[in-house]
XYZ file of C-alpha atoms in Angstrom:
610
model
C 0.021 -0.015 0.160
C 2.726 2.442 0.867
C 4.316 1.685 -2.614
C 1.264 2.598 -4.237
C 0.942 5.854 -2.200
C 4.510 6.729 -3.197
C 3.817 6.173 -6.945
C 0.669 8.186 -6.875
C 2.417 11.098 -5.048
C 5.179 10.675 -7.662
C 2.773 11.214 -10.249
C 1.208 14.162 -8.582
C 4.693 15.735 -8.285
C 5.467 15.358 -11.975
C 7.625 13.052 -13.694
C 9.344 15.830 -15.142
C 10.129 17.422 -12.009
C 11.384 14.082 -10.573
C 13.677 13.698 -13.477
C 15.078 17.249 -13.157
C 15.770 16.459 -9.165
C 17.000 13.067 -9.921
C 19.344 14.271 -12.691
C 20.755 17.190 -10.491
C 21.385 14.610 -7.546
C 23.018 12.086 -9.889
C 25.101 14.742 -11.387
C 26.508 15.990 -8.334
C 26.930 12.787 -6.969
C 29.104 11.428 -9.931
C 30.524 15.210 -10.330
C 29.204 15.377 -13.596
C 27.602 18.920 -12.698
C 29.564 21.795 -13.752
C 28.895 22.944 -10.160
C 31.171 20.650 -8.687
C 34.129 21.905 -10.842
C 33.805 25.766 -10.141
C 36.777 27.180 -8.496
C 37.559 30.849 -7.780
C 39.446 33.463 -5.750
C 37.399 35.608 -3.474
C 37.126 39.439 -3.939
C 38.550 41.537 -1.130
C 36.815 44.742 -1.731
C 35.848 47.485 -1.152
C 32.528 46.674 -2.613
C 30.889 49.911 -2.139
C 32.098 53.322 -2.357
C 31.702 56.919 -0.689
C 29.018 58.903 -2.520
C 27.167 62.099 -1.238
C 23.520 61.589 -1.382
C 20.601 63.479 -0.036
C 19.492 62.072 3.169
C 16.264 60.069 2.996
C 13.265 61.085 4.843
C 12.546 57.677 5.650
C 13.932 56.133 8.910
C 16.839 53.647 8.609
C 16.465 50.292 10.057
C 17.074 50.234 14.162
C 18.387 46.756 13.815
C 22.146 45.766 12.994
C 23.415 48.744 15.084
C 23.715 47.070 18.637
C 21.581 44.034 17.563
C 19.845 42.174 15.105
C 17.041 39.755 14.922
C 17.362 36.509 13.540
C 14.336 34.864 11.800
C 12.383 38.206 12.848
C 12.388 37.101 16.522
C 15.684 36.316 18.103
C 18.152 39.217 19.448
C 21.769 38.660 18.091
C 24.244 41.026 19.411
C 26.391 42.981 16.726
C 30.159 43.672 18.074
C 33.083 45.292 16.641
C 34.268 42.573 14.523
C 32.070 40.708 11.805
C 30.165 37.477 13.050
C 31.445 33.980 12.706
C 29.614 33.146 9.549
C 30.278 29.344 10.090
C 28.982 29.080 13.563
C 25.424 28.834 15.038
C 24.434 32.477 16.422
C 22.448 30.542 19.129
C 25.178 28.184 20.218
C 28.536 29.016 18.993
C 29.043 25.644 17.726
C 30.930 25.513 14.429
C 30.382 23.698 11.464
C 32.910 20.692 11.102
C 35.785 21.165 8.464
C 33.986 24.233 6.893
C 36.160 24.004 3.647
C 34.583 20.907 2.505
C 32.953 20.923 -0.779
C 29.622 22.091 0.078
C 27.801 18.920 -1.756
C 29.275 16.808 1.382
C 27.718 18.939 3.913
C 24.285 17.732 5.331
C 21.045 20.039 5.948
C 20.802 18.793 9.544
C 24.254 18.093 10.840
C 24.578 16.280 14.107
C 26.987 18.709 15.572
C 25.270 22.041 14.557
C 21.827 21.027 13.998
C 19.550 22.930 11.365
C 21.804 24.592 8.604
C 18.884 27.339 8.341
C 20.694 28.474 11.699
C 24.076 28.698 9.876
C 22.376 30.238 6.848
C 20.491 33.048 8.622
C 23.422 35.579 9.041
C 24.810 34.830 5.342
C 21.282 35.872 3.915
C 23.007 39.468 4.478
C 19.900 41.193 5.760
C 22.482 43.589 7.487
C 23.692 44.834 3.838
C 20.510 46.638 3.632
C 20.568 48.310 7.157
C 23.927 49.310 6.673
C 23.159 50.807 3.290
C 20.324 52.811 4.530
C 22.458 54.414 7.097
C 25.515 55.023 4.543
C 22.918 56.650 2.422
C 22.393 59.022 5.205
C 26.011 59.871 5.215
C 27.112 57.488 8.015
C 30.762 56.837 7.384
C 30.939 54.220 10.066
C 28.148 52.163 8.235
C 29.962 52.157 5.144
C 33.170 50.954 6.653
C 31.414 48.310 8.261
C 29.348 47.250 5.188
C 32.686 46.809 3.230
C 34.392 45.366 6.344
C 31.552 42.500 6.925
C 31.561 41.775 3.249
C 35.288 41.342 3.046
C 35.258 39.037 5.901
C 32.552 37.088 4.649
C 34.353 36.398 1.355
C 37.521 35.503 3.397
C 36.081 33.209 5.506
C 33.473 31.333 2.669
C 35.908 30.161 0.393
C 33.833 30.426 -3.068
C 31.962 27.035 -3.366
C 33.209 25.556 -0.049
C 31.271 25.373 2.933
C 27.697 25.487 4.175
C 26.882 29.071 2.916
C 27.564 27.929 -0.573
C 25.362 24.950 -0.460
C 22.214 26.390 -1.504
C 21.434 28.029 -4.660
C 18.591 29.998 -3.073
C 20.615 31.275 -0.542
C 23.223 32.512 -2.939
C 20.176 34.318 -4.648
C 19.229 36.088 -1.567
C 22.502 37.739 -1.207
C 22.524 38.731 -4.907
C 19.265 40.378 -4.605
C 20.229 42.021 -1.280
C 23.393 43.411 -3.099
C 21.564 44.797 -5.640
C 18.961 46.507 -3.493
C 22.002 47.967 -1.761
C 23.252 49.592 -4.764
C 20.059 50.902 -5.645
C 20.046 52.584 -1.988
C 23.383 53.838 -2.700
C 22.863 54.776 -6.105
C 25.902 52.527 -7.307
C 24.198 50.275 -10.003
C 25.953 52.023 -12.906
C 29.337 52.532 -10.741
C 29.537 49.201 -9.154
C 33.134 48.338 -7.974
C 35.011 45.771 -9.745
C 34.867 43.585 -6.622
C 31.182 43.888 -6.066
C 30.879 42.868 -9.775
C 32.899 39.806 -9.190
C 31.128 38.687 -6.015
C 27.974 38.869 -7.781
C 29.456 36.928 -10.667
C 30.746 34.344 -8.359
C 27.516 33.695 -6.936
C 25.814 33.525 -10.419
C 28.090 30.831 -11.183
C 26.979 28.779 -8.450
C 23.283 29.329 -9.170
C 23.115 28.686 -12.797
C 24.020 25.106 -12.725
C 21.497 24.077 -10.612
C 18.556 26.281 -11.457
C 16.970 23.096 -13.121
C 16.963 21.485 -9.374
C 15.033 24.812 -8.146
C 12.807 24.698 -10.800
C 12.056 20.897 -10.140
C 10.946 21.869 -6.456
C 7.877 23.768 -7.675
C 8.298 26.339 -4.913
C 10.259 29.666 -4.075
C 13.585 28.152 -5.025
C 12.636 28.439 -8.671
C 11.451 32.015 -8.324
C 14.345 33.130 -6.239
C 16.969 31.870 -8.501
C 15.471 32.941 -11.534
C 15.205 36.580 -10.262
C 18.655 36.498 -8.915
C 19.785 35.650 -12.473
C 17.934 37.972 -14.018
C 19.022 40.653 -11.339
C 22.371 39.650 -11.311
C 22.987 38.952 -14.940
C 21.538 42.288 -16.250
C 23.829 44.120 -13.832
C 26.923 42.499 -15.324
C 25.519 42.711 -18.770
C 25.165 46.423 -18.093
C 28.864 46.661 -17.521
C 29.571 44.642 -20.578
C 29.502 40.914 -19.840
C 28.428 38.688 -22.253
C 27.829 35.880 -19.834
C 25.715 38.445 -17.899
C 23.424 38.791 -21.000
C 22.959 35.103 -20.897
C 22.286 34.710 -17.131
C 19.945 37.584 -17.580
C 17.900 35.848 -20.525
C 17.723 32.602 -18.642
C 16.511 34.263 -15.411
C 13.838 35.981 -17.141
C 12.794 33.042 -18.845
C 12.642 31.067 -15.745
C 11.037 33.547 -13.897
C 8.171 34.160 -16.409
C 7.792 30.364 -16.580
C 7.601 30.191 -12.816
C 5.076 32.756 -12.396
C 2.780 31.269 -14.965
C 3.110 27.582 -13.281
C 3.412 28.453 -9.699
C 0.810 31.420 -9.223
C -2.902 30.650 -10.086
C -5.207 32.995 -11.874
C -6.626 33.942 -8.509
C -2.956 34.889 -6.894
C -2.655 31.922 -5.062
C 1.085 30.433 -4.802
C 2.371 26.817 -4.644
C 3.540 26.712 -1.239
C -0.203 27.556 0.360
C 1.834 29.666 2.836
C 1.324 33.205 4.051
C 4.810 33.694 4.625
C 6.323 32.241 1.489
C 3.806 34.186 -0.310
C 5.332 37.289 1.096
C 8.802 35.871 0.061
C 7.430 35.351 -3.711
C 5.898 39.013 -3.554
C 9.172 40.610 -2.384
C 11.263 38.445 -5.127
C 8.904 39.922 -7.914
C 8.985 43.215 -6.736
C 12.554 43.316 -6.750
C 12.985 41.996 -10.101
C 10.492 44.553 -11.511
C 12.172 47.458 -9.419
C 15.579 46.277 -11.071
C 14.169 46.001 -14.519
C 12.789 49.660 -14.163
C 16.191 50.849 -13.005
C 17.994 49.278 -15.886
C 15.396 50.182 -18.287
C 15.356 46.659 -19.520
C 12.026 45.657 -21.589
C 9.127 44.663 -19.727
C 8.243 41.143 -18.665
C 5.435 39.326 -20.259
C 1.899 40.363 -19.846
C 1.066 37.223 -17.816
C 3.876 37.950 -15.595
C 2.443 41.159 -14.474
C -1.345 39.583 -14.252
C 0.216 36.879 -11.975
C 2.158 39.174 -9.753
C -1.033 41.637 -9.738
C -3.169 38.661 -8.427
C -0.843 37.408 -5.901
C -0.647 40.956 -4.418
C -4.235 40.944 -3.960
C -4.252 37.372 -2.621
C -2.047 38.598 0.322
C -3.854 41.833 0.599
C -7.088 39.925 1.098
C -5.583 37.885 4.013
C -4.108 40.268 6.358
C -5.443 42.520 8.781
C -5.171 46.274 7.731
C -4.454 47.991 11.018
C -1.597 45.117 12.057
C -0.425 43.899 9.019
C -0.635 40.328 10.913
C -2.550 37.442 9.097
C -3.223 33.668 9.637
C -0.285 31.500 10.373
C -1.052 29.287 7.655
C 1.289 26.827 6.001
C 4.865 26.611 6.390
C 6.843 29.571 8.224
C 10.294 29.452 8.459
C 11.280 32.980 9.252
C 12.258 33.961 5.914
C 11.798 37.884 5.387
C 13.556 39.403 2.305
C 13.669 43.073 1.883
C 13.631 44.277 5.110
C 13.648 48.248 4.752
C 11.289 49.377 7.549
C 11.186 49.179 11.374
C 7.984 46.992 11.406
C 7.519 43.641 12.803
C 8.263 40.561 11.313
C 4.442 39.570 11.054
C 3.535 42.771 9.675
C 2.931 41.912 5.854
C 2.007 45.639 4.902
C 5.464 46.784 3.758
C 5.411 43.760 1.194
C 1.838 44.405 0.328
C 2.324 48.293 -0.255
C 5.316 48.050 -2.372
C 3.657 45.507 -4.836
C 0.425 46.944 -4.952
C 2.304 50.280 -6.140
C 4.190 48.443 -8.709
C 1.745 45.936 -10.282
C -1.602 47.829 -9.495
C -0.351 51.758 -9.421
C -2.391 52.103 -6.072
C -1.911 52.280 -2.399
C -3.115 49.205 -0.411
C -3.030 51.339 2.738
C -3.611 54.996 2.428
C -2.843 56.108 5.949
C 1.025 57.264 6.485
C 3.138 54.730 8.359
C 6.356 52.774 8.181
C 5.019 50.496 5.302
C 5.726 53.407 2.904
C 9.388 53.391 3.794
C 10.058 50.867 1.490
C 8.980 52.836 -1.227
C 11.012 55.890 -0.320
C 14.200 53.875 -0.015
C 13.870 52.587 -3.266
C 12.637 55.843 -4.999
C 9.224 54.824 -5.854
C 6.634 57.431 -5.688
C 3.147 56.646 -3.733
C 0.353 56.315 -6.285
C -2.473 58.807 -6.015
C -5.078 55.927 -6.026
C -6.210 53.642 -3.221
C -7.217 50.005 -3.541
C -10.637 49.185 -2.231
C -10.752 47.674 1.316
C -10.040 44.053 1.686
C -13.338 41.915 1.189
C -14.530 38.553 0.996
C -13.058 36.181 -1.654
C -12.546 32.809 -2.810
C -9.213 31.633 -4.291
C -10.459 28.586 -5.648
C -7.157 27.648 -7.380
C -5.447 27.582 -4.191
C -8.096 26.499 -1.897
C -8.718 29.316 0.461
C -11.708 31.423 1.182
C -11.785 34.751 3.029
C -14.999 35.843 4.681
C -15.031 39.211 5.895
C -18.196 41.047 7.862
C -17.525 44.012 9.792
C -14.512 43.771 12.002
C -14.204 40.271 11.796
C -12.675 37.836 9.537
C -12.538 34.062 8.907
C -10.209 32.002 6.511
C -11.030 28.615 5.377
C -8.338 26.494 3.779
C -9.891 23.527 1.631
C -7.824 21.215 -0.565
C -6.797 22.243 -3.907
C -3.523 20.591 -3.948
C -2.071 21.095 -7.345
C 1.321 21.185 -5.546
C 2.647 19.378 -2.654
C 1.033 20.511 0.922
C 3.309 21.003 3.758
C 0.631 20.829 6.451
C -2.470 18.385 6.698
C -4.708 21.479 7.230
C -7.864 20.663 5.059
C -10.738 22.694 6.251
C -8.515 24.602 8.784
C -10.614 27.553 9.722
C -8.794 30.613 11.405
C -10.935 33.714 13.260
C -9.815 37.394 13.630
C -11.617 40.194 15.196
C -9.424 43.229 14.225
C -5.970 42.331 14.990
C -6.688 39.682 17.517
C -6.521 36.187 16.251
C -9.315 34.192 18.276
C -8.745 31.020 16.476
C -5.295 30.555 15.521
C -3.006 28.157 13.177
C 0.112 26.396 14.388
C 2.917 27.344 12.243
C 6.064 25.209 11.660
C 8.301 25.593 14.700
C 11.511 23.829 13.304
C 12.528 21.968 10.122
C 15.041 20.337 12.567
C 13.382 19.012 15.666
C 12.613 16.044 17.590
C 10.287 13.762 15.819
C 7.313 14.307 17.943
C 7.589 18.155 16.877
C 7.748 17.191 13.226
C 4.939 15.267 13.561
C 2.877 17.610 15.510
C 3.373 20.912 13.554
C 2.033 20.408 10.206
C -0.250 17.317 11.383
C -4.059 17.430 11.671
C -4.044 17.705 15.128
C -2.359 21.140 15.177
C -5.050 22.726 13.263
C -8.675 23.882 13.655
C -10.268 21.054 11.774
C -11.444 17.228 12.519
C -9.277 14.303 13.089
C -10.036 10.972 12.174
C -9.111 7.967 13.907
C -6.100 9.635 15.437
C -4.168 9.911 12.036
C -3.379 12.685 9.851
C -5.617 13.458 6.882
C -2.666 12.556 4.422
C 0.062 9.863 5.096
C 3.365 11.731 5.759
C 6.046 10.299 3.344
C 8.896 12.522 4.402
C 9.788 15.857 6.517
C 8.519 18.054 3.893
C 6.077 15.692 1.897
C 2.624 14.136 2.455
C 1.003 11.572 0.113
C -2.534 10.756 -1.121
C -3.278 14.680 -1.546
C -6.674 15.369 -0.847
C -9.532 16.772 -3.041
C -12.218 19.100 -2.529
C -15.436 16.734 -3.311
C -18.054 19.579 -2.108
C -18.199 22.970 -2.694
C -20.959 25.533 -1.773
C -20.296 28.908 -3.354
C -19.642 32.271 -1.378
C -23.022 33.846 -0.396
C -23.113 37.237 1.263
C -25.763 39.649 2.389
C -26.115 42.683 4.921
C -26.597 39.912 7.786
C -23.499 37.506 7.286
C -21.174 35.941 4.664
C -21.323 32.149 4.084
C -19.202 29.305 2.425
C -18.893 25.843 2.533
C -16.198 22.815 1.333
C -15.672 19.448 2.027
C -13.702 16.176 1.177
C -13.400 12.323 1.310
C -10.232 10.800 2.050
C -8.846 7.633 0.603
C -9.767 5.857 4.009
C -13.307 6.394 3.384
C -13.776 9.221 6.004
C -15.667 12.471 4.855
C -15.798 16.067 6.351
C -18.275 18.844 5.107
C -17.680 22.321 6.954
C -20.266 25.208 6.577
C -19.096 28.781 7.884
C -21.253 31.549 8.523
C -19.964 34.903 9.631
C -21.767 37.959 11.039
C -21.011 40.870 13.106
C -20.938 39.126 16.633
C -20.940 35.607 15.863
C -19.103 32.686 13.720
C -21.165 29.537 13.366
C -19.423 26.306 11.894
C -21.376 23.305 10.934
C -19.307 20.037 10.468
C -20.586 16.962 9.065
C -18.374 13.947 9.535
C -18.964 10.066 8.592
C -16.918 7.247 7.394
C -14.620 6.952 10.109
C -13.910 3.715 11.877
C -13.364 4.690 15.656
C -13.477 8.230 16.450
C -13.419 11.848 14.990
C -12.010 14.584 17.090
C -12.910 18.500 16.697
C -10.417 20.884 17.959
C -10.428 24.728 18.333
C -7.228 26.740 19.202
C -7.323 29.784 20.947
C -4.815 31.996 22.647
C -3.830 30.774 26.055
C -5.616 32.960 28.386
C -8.155 32.469 30.859
C -10.442 29.748 29.128
C -12.526 27.451 31.213
C -15.064 24.730 30.237
C -18.548 24.740 31.321
C -19.824 21.374 29.822
C -19.672 21.986 26.082
C -19.391 25.518 26.398
C -16.191 27.370 26.895
C -15.833 31.109 27.744
C -13.032 33.575 28.511
C -15.632 35.805 30.457
C -16.004 38.071 27.149
C -16.170 35.363 24.471
C -18.049 32.463 24.521
C -17.700 29.057 22.248
C -20.451 26.210 22.456
C -20.399 22.983 20.530
C -23.802 20.929 20.021
C -23.631 17.592 18.569
C -26.216 15.374 17.033
C -24.644 12.424 18.715
C -23.464 11.725 22.241
C -19.881 13.338 22.949
C -17.646 10.827 24.208
C -15.054 13.224 25.290
C -15.087 17.032 25.866
C -12.116 18.858 27.402
C -9.426 21.610 27.381
C -5.816 20.446 26.779
C -2.624 22.568 26.394
C -1.083 22.634 22.936
C 1.273 24.636 20.875
C 1.770 27.474 18.308
C 4.575 28.915 16.638
C 4.507 32.370 15.083
C 8.281 32.812 14.556
C 10.796 29.941 13.353
C 12.487 27.978 16.542
C 9.392 29.565 19.026
C 6.634 27.518 20.725
C 4.100 28.933 22.822
C 1.334 27.460 24.666
C -2.380 27.540 23.390
C -5.334 26.297 24.895
C -7.453 23.640 22.703
C -11.045 22.580 23.171
C -11.280 18.810 22.058
C -14.700 17.294 21.421
C -14.762 13.529 20.374
C -17.575 11.675 18.753
C -17.537 7.718 17.979
C -20.504 7.634 15.361
C -21.389 9.739 12.276
C -22.711 12.922 13.156
C -22.986 16.821 13.013
C -21.120 19.222 15.354
C -22.274 22.812 15.329
C -20.009 25.291 17.083
C -21.058 28.831 17.596
C -18.125 31.138 18.663
C -19.716 34.402 19.894
C -18.100 37.860 20.880
C -19.856 41.476 21.888
C -20.715 43.271 18.569
């Protein structure tokens, strides 16, 4: 049976993608891929020069002066010297034998653990912060920018060690260097060592771009964008190889947008945070194209980029910038030019809306406008309509809005591999308060129990059948037997409420239909479940604040949540569980669990003061 599941999953992933990944791995293993034979001498700098510019009206980042933030959450002390690029910033443990060929280094080393922790400082977020202050005539910041870049080059021998292992990580560095050049107005006057640093990175990215494309995720968009940005930059300075990389990058970027972004704007990774990463990538590519006066991308590129912008706009709270913690969340945050929280998505939406829709998403003045100011993008005169109820059926998301309340229902439309078993998960927001919350990812390198929990069905606001995940887990990042929606009720709205429903039937025969109705003061959810063998467990996850259970009524003194069942409930209790709103962070939440052992209907009402 497991072999059949793997075969079905392989067909869903796509035979061409499997061939791409297999060819890459075999090519590296047999040393046939040209990436294995790259050698180079690192540049020493200086990378950026002194240039007197008009001081920006936007505030530079507060981070990376005395301290920075890792994964948008964890403080990191900035000292007089550059950090150790080959050690965990959390433990100080260094990567063993860091001069090894990058392909011999595992993703999850038994000594240093999660390689993402090693990569974090080498994503070069600090380049942007130093460039901002150097723009504002801070000579010390310019010195530190050049010193840290020189130190990075000296301690990361080209194509050796952990920081050369991933083409996407190399792509992030290229994009950040390019944005720094924009901020410092040194695109046309880039130093030879800066151009050489970009060239080294593109040599690493280009031979393995097929592998990135085979992932059907942000690896392909990131690496294509870096090839376009870096290649066109080198081409503008007379490099014939740069022209080839520019063309390759543009072709793949347009191809990836056409394939991975649906007409409704949903992205292949079904994740709010990865969606922001995608949007910032597309924005940087468009910004760069305009700066170099290169030909426009395809019409389809702009259509999909615009749709992706509105998708994220529909999801987030306009007053806080936060949104559902849906899908994988690994702490990624590109193009950080504003003093806003990690979970504030407004800067990315405001920039993309201005570039692709020629509108402001948020008409009020605020730090979300600072990215545009740093990159010399004028604020459009027109404003987008406020976010409203919408169904993004290509990607399986329904957003219901009524008054100050928003509900988001996740239903299975898996054209691409899901990272969470979260079918029919429901998020509830009242303004900036997340009343019913999702779980997040916590860590890609954790004990087995945490890998099983975060992303598993038991960590979502949905129904779990027979104590199993909705789909069998085949690997750290892969589920099999992808669910399909078997029932759909169109969105209906009137002045009193908005309503939507969806359902699925899994391969074990269990079925779940969920109808959601949202009004000014109440969320009503009707769950019809059947086909399971032993039990069905409904879970509602709420912030860990003074909730207590009274029969099948749950209250915190201000809000009440009640569940009525058409069959006897065999268990109803509060338990403690976890959520992760930032990478490597887990905090407690309270969960109402209600169990039935025969087919039936469960009706939930969550009420608050209107």
